[in-house]
XYZ file of C-alpha atoms in Angstrom:
327
model
C -8.244 39.758 25.015
C -8.769 36.176 26.073
C -10.616 33.959 23.626
C -12.774 30.886 24.319
C -10.492 27.895 23.854
C -12.492 24.795 24.599
C -12.514 23.576 21.046
C -10.160 24.002 18.117
C -11.897 24.832 14.823
C -8.999 24.754 12.330
C -9.026 27.076 9.369
C -12.677 28.098 9.783
C -13.207 31.798 8.991
C -15.059 33.652 11.767
C -17.212 36.740 11.469
C -16.007 39.949 13.111
C -18.135 42.594 14.789
C -17.794 44.707 11.656
C -19.556 42.188 9.406
C -23.009 43.365 8.484
C -24.173 40.265 6.680
C -22.447 37.103 5.380
C -21.703 36.881 1.700
C -23.873 34.391 -0.238
C -20.982 31.954 -0.707
C -19.337 32.467 2.629
C -20.735 29.195 4.032
C -19.371 27.274 1.050
C -16.006 29.008 1.506
C -15.994 27.868 5.138
C -16.703 24.293 4.029
C -13.864 24.368 1.508
C -11.570 25.793 4.171
C -12.382 22.885 6.489
C -11.198 20.546 3.746
C -7.903 22.278 3.197
C -6.254 19.769 5.558
C -6.754 16.019 5.844
C -9.287 14.908 8.399
C -6.676 12.794 10.190
C -4.563 15.905 10.572
C -7.446 17.974 11.888
C -8.362 15.198 14.308
C -4.797 15.162 15.618
C -4.769 18.940 15.964
C -8.010 18.902 17.935
C -6.667 16.325 20.365
C -3.389 18.197 20.805
C -5.163 21.523 21.318
C -7.389 20.041 23.996
C -4.353 18.678 25.784
C -2.647 22.089 25.688
C -5.847 23.722 27.074
C -5.990 21.161 29.893
C -2.365 21.795 30.760
C -2.857 25.548 30.765
C -6.032 25.210 32.855
C -4.227 23.197 35.533
C -1.618 25.951 35.845
C -4.113 28.810 35.467
C -2.436 29.971 32.312
C -4.237 31.438 29.236
C -4.088 29.150 26.190
C -5.532 31.691 23.703
C -3.733 33.899 23.242
C -0.860 31.994 24.780
C 2.429 33.664 25.611
C 5.672 32.377 24.071
C 6.901 31.482 27.591
C 3.762 29.388 28.166
C 4.366 27.428 24.981
C 8.053 26.980 25.693
C 7.253 25.655 29.181
C 4.717 23.289 27.677
C 7.442 21.875 25.336
C 9.836 21.487 28.226
C 7.165 19.685 30.238
C 6.564 17.087 27.587
C 10.116 16.840 26.253
C 10.832 13.586 28.066
C 7.497 12.024 27.268
C 6.820 12.809 23.625
C 8.898 12.365 20.483
C 10.121 15.438 18.646
C 7.612 14.839 15.839
C 4.718 14.784 18.352
C 5.967 17.973 19.916
C 6.115 19.642 16.509
C 2.561 18.593 15.775
C 1.389 20.116 19.029
C 3.114 23.327 18.069
C 1.251 23.198 14.747
C -2.053 22.765 16.545
C -1.321 25.753 18.839
C -0.413 27.819 15.745
C -3.627 26.838 13.910
C -5.783 27.699 16.912
C -4.306 31.209 17.005
C -4.638 31.673 13.242
C -8.290 30.575 13.421
C -9.185 33.654 15.472
C -6.796 36.038 13.728
C -4.004 36.056 16.351
C -0.263 35.896 15.824
C 1.103 32.536 16.822
C 3.496 32.373 19.754
C 5.135 29.286 18.208
C 7.261 31.429 15.859
C 8.983 33.246 18.764
C 12.633 32.798 19.431
C 12.268 31.158 22.839
C 9.909 28.485 21.424
C 12.155 27.723 18.418
C 15.240 27.513 20.616
C 13.489 25.326 23.171
C 12.555 22.858 20.440
C 16.066 22.977 18.989
C 17.558 22.245 22.407
C 15.166 19.312 22.949
C 16.309 17.918 19.598
C 20.005 18.207 20.605
C 19.501 16.701 24.093
C 17.001 13.945 23.230
C 17.866 13.321 19.608
C 15.546 13.093 16.656
C 15.870 9.445 15.673
C 12.419 7.898 15.031
C 11.541 4.386 16.144
C 10.296 2.614 13.031
C 8.215 -0.549 13.030
C 10.101 -3.584 11.872
C 9.900 -4.353 8.148
C 8.089 -7.629 7.298
C 10.309 -9.211 4.715
C 9.282 -11.696 2.035
C 9.978 -14.777 4.162
C 8.015 -13.203 7.037
C 5.084 -12.633 4.774
C 5.074 -16.172 3.518
C 5.185 -17.443 7.169
C 2.297 -15.100 8.147
C 0.218 -16.306 5.267
C 0.824 -19.936 6.177
C -0.147 -19.192 9.811
C -3.438 -17.424 8.955
C -6.826 -18.764 10.076
C -9.090 -20.932 8.007
C -12.444 -19.706 6.790
C -13.469 -16.109 5.923
C -11.140 -14.462 8.513
C -8.135 -16.181 7.051
C -9.200 -15.390 3.491
C -9.444 -11.714 4.347
C -6.255 -11.590 6.373
C -4.229 -13.278 3.625
C -5.553 -10.867 1.014
C -4.922 -7.911 3.301
C -1.289 -8.859 4.060
C -0.355 -9.842 0.510
C -1.964 -6.867 -1.197
C -0.540 -4.462 1.418
C 2.938 -5.937 0.946
C 2.846 -6.160 -2.901
C 1.379 -2.679 -3.301
C 3.475 -1.073 -0.543
C 0.347 0.577 0.748
C -0.061 2.725 3.830
C -2.643 1.209 6.113
C -4.998 4.149 5.476
C -4.670 3.541 1.700
C -5.280 -0.201 2.124
C -8.483 0.144 4.126
C -9.728 2.954 1.907
C -9.826 0.793 -1.203
C -13.160 -0.170 -2.810
C -13.915 -3.003 -5.183
C -14.411 -0.324 -7.842
C -10.740 0.601 -7.475
C -9.636 -2.843 -8.632
C -9.280 -3.929 -12.265
C -8.214 -7.550 -12.912
C -6.550 -8.434 -16.237
C -4.306 -11.108 -17.792
C -1.271 -9.180 -16.491
C -2.472 -8.930 -12.929
C -4.312 -6.341 -10.859
C -4.420 -2.554 -11.401
C -5.281 -0.545 -8.291
C -6.500 2.997 -8.656
C -5.414 4.837 -5.474
C -7.725 7.817 -5.466
C -6.210 9.611 -2.512
C -3.220 9.222 -0.212
C -1.160 10.973 2.417
C 0.950 12.674 -0.257
C -1.992 13.178 -2.594
C -4.571 15.066 -0.553
C -5.970 16.792 -3.644
C -7.085 13.417 -5.055
C -5.160 13.448 -8.315
C -4.884 9.671 -7.964
C -2.404 7.148 -9.306
C -2.410 3.594 -10.586
C -0.466 0.766 -9.030
C 0.257 -2.557 -10.736
C 0.171 -5.825 -8.800
C 1.554 -8.691 -10.990
C 0.617 -12.330 -10.529
C 2.830 -14.209 -8.125
C 4.620 -17.441 -8.994
C 3.054 -19.283 -6.063
C -0.775 -19.359 -6.065
C -0.842 -19.480 -2.233
C 1.056 -16.209 -1.940
C -0.085 -14.551 -5.191
C -1.725 -11.229 -4.102
C -4.003 -11.189 -7.185
C -5.375 -14.721 -6.820
C -5.694 -14.456 -3.049
C -7.639 -11.215 -3.318
C -9.948 -12.817 -5.899
C -10.521 -15.726 -3.427
C -11.464 -13.242 -0.691
C -13.909 -11.386 -2.868
C -15.588 -14.613 -3.988
C -15.604 -16.051 -0.545
C -17.200 -12.911 0.932
C -19.484 -12.318 -2.077
C -18.318 -8.681 -2.252
C -19.140 -6.993 -5.546
C -18.908 -3.333 -4.650
C -18.007 -1.024 -1.810
C -15.226 -1.489 0.781
C -12.609 -4.070 -0.245
C -11.645 -5.105 3.303
C -14.430 -5.457 5.825
C -14.983 -6.591 9.373
C -16.529 -9.932 10.280
C -18.789 -10.765 13.179
C -18.107 -13.583 15.623
C -20.040 -15.963 13.301
C -17.665 -15.153 10.425
C -20.306 -13.159 8.558
C -19.023 -10.288 6.472
C -20.218 -6.888 7.621
C -20.841 -3.739 5.552
C -18.318 -1.445 7.262
C -14.715 -1.253 6.133
C -11.747 -2.051 8.375
C -9.792 0.751 10.083
C -6.072 1.358 10.110
C -5.954 -0.019 13.673
C -7.534 -3.278 12.403
C -4.666 -3.651 9.917
C -2.144 -3.308 12.717
C -3.992 -5.917 14.770
C -3.958 -8.431 11.917
C -0.182 -7.922 11.388
C 0.568 -8.244 15.110
C -1.593 -11.379 15.413
C 0.180 -13.111 12.558
C 3.630 -11.873 13.594
C 3.124 -13.389 17.054
C 2.009 -16.698 15.499
C 5.232 -17.060 13.531
C 7.467 -16.221 16.492
C 8.183 -12.543 15.785
C 8.033 -9.826 18.399
C 4.513 -8.513 17.813
C 5.321 -5.244 19.474
C 7.705 -4.361 16.692
C 5.249 -4.977 13.876
C 2.248 -3.006 12.688
C 0.526 -1.832 9.513
C 3.585 0.113 8.367
C 5.577 -3.167 8.400
C 4.056 -4.167 5.064
C 5.102 -0.951 3.306
C 8.564 -0.908 4.869
C 8.937 -4.592 4.104
C 8.221 -4.116 0.434
C 10.807 -1.362 0.090
C 13.411 -3.301 2.111
C 12.794 -6.630 0.362
C 12.880 -4.979 -3.073
C 16.178 -3.258 -2.185
C 17.673 -6.568 -1.009
C 16.583 -8.117 -4.382
C 18.367 -5.298 -6.268
C 15.369 -3.259 -7.359
C 16.179 0.313 -8.402
C 15.271 3.356 -6.329
C 13.046 4.465 -9.200
C 11.066 1.279 -9.327
C 10.608 1.221 -5.525
C 9.472 4.856 -5.462
C 7.005 4.165 -8.283
C 5.367 1.495 -6.214
C 5.491 3.191 -2.826
C 4.555 6.638 -4.124
C 7.424 8.266 -2.238
C 8.245 11.740 -3.534
C 11.479 12.067 -1.656
C 14.465 9.958 -2.518
C 15.776 10.507 1.043
C 12.698 8.853 2.547
C 12.846 5.702 0.436
C 16.595 5.454 0.851
C 16.109 4.791 4.585
C 14.609 1.444 3.560
C 17.097 0.840 0.814
C 19.945 1.544 3.243
C 18.561 -0.975 5.688
C 18.212 -3.524 2.932
C 21.788 -2.961 1.781
C 23.477 -3.324 5.186
C 24.800 -6.788 4.370
C 25.180 -6.514 0.620
C 28.582 -5.241 -0.582
C 29.529 -4.728 3.041
C 33.244 -3.924 3.547
C 33.275 -5.846 6.839
C 32.620 -9.012 4.818
C 35.918 -8.495 3.037
C 38.026 -8.534 6.215
C 38.448 -12.287 6.391
C 37.129 -12.614 9.923
């Protein structure tokens, strides 16, 4: 039976013909089911599913239920254009679409699994990471920032993002109420993150810096005073007159700020984005000799392997055997 496939409604229970009447709490159950995955994940799934439907439509193939051969062909079509991680996410979207209407997913078939495995072997699985903004880069970016309210905001954004090793979504999601200033520095309550979708929350300490111009605590206080922000979103947009708006910045805005400042200090802006702050913190801390445990405490990484990617990059030229060769 072919199902309507114009829109993906992920993890939303559907009534069957045998249902006589919905249970009193069924609507609430559906609402909870919608929140079982992060909104960013669902948004990505919807986009991926629509693309799969368009591709199937152009070839007059059925997307729901899709055959294993159709899905394998789809992977092969996009193998040279998408990274392996993106292909895997599209498979996840296809699987969720089938689960949503009670169908077995074709993504678990042997031909689909082997096609993806072959793509990994032929094209490789190495990811292209954004460049890490190291401590000297951050100092230069701060020095190159604008004057006035835009500069005050950008300096606070860069320094807090770097010191707290925040993801860009975490950074723009902060509210004034999440910040507690004390004699020791700033305590940030991160209420939700990529690895904490249940909202257990965690606290992150930001100590005072030795230089007032690059101290994340003092610079953030300057921004709040300058913008007269007492509650609500910590980082906000400004209009062309430099007036602070009510809405918070987006993750894309963070990337734009980093790219703008990277370009000003002579760096390749294409290699820098919001993740450069987080990667830069871990790499700079590793170069300075910080322990894996202390870096993971700040970044919130749960996997040692993940944080070791940064530590390894930061250790390339420390205790390097090539330096002992006398060349």
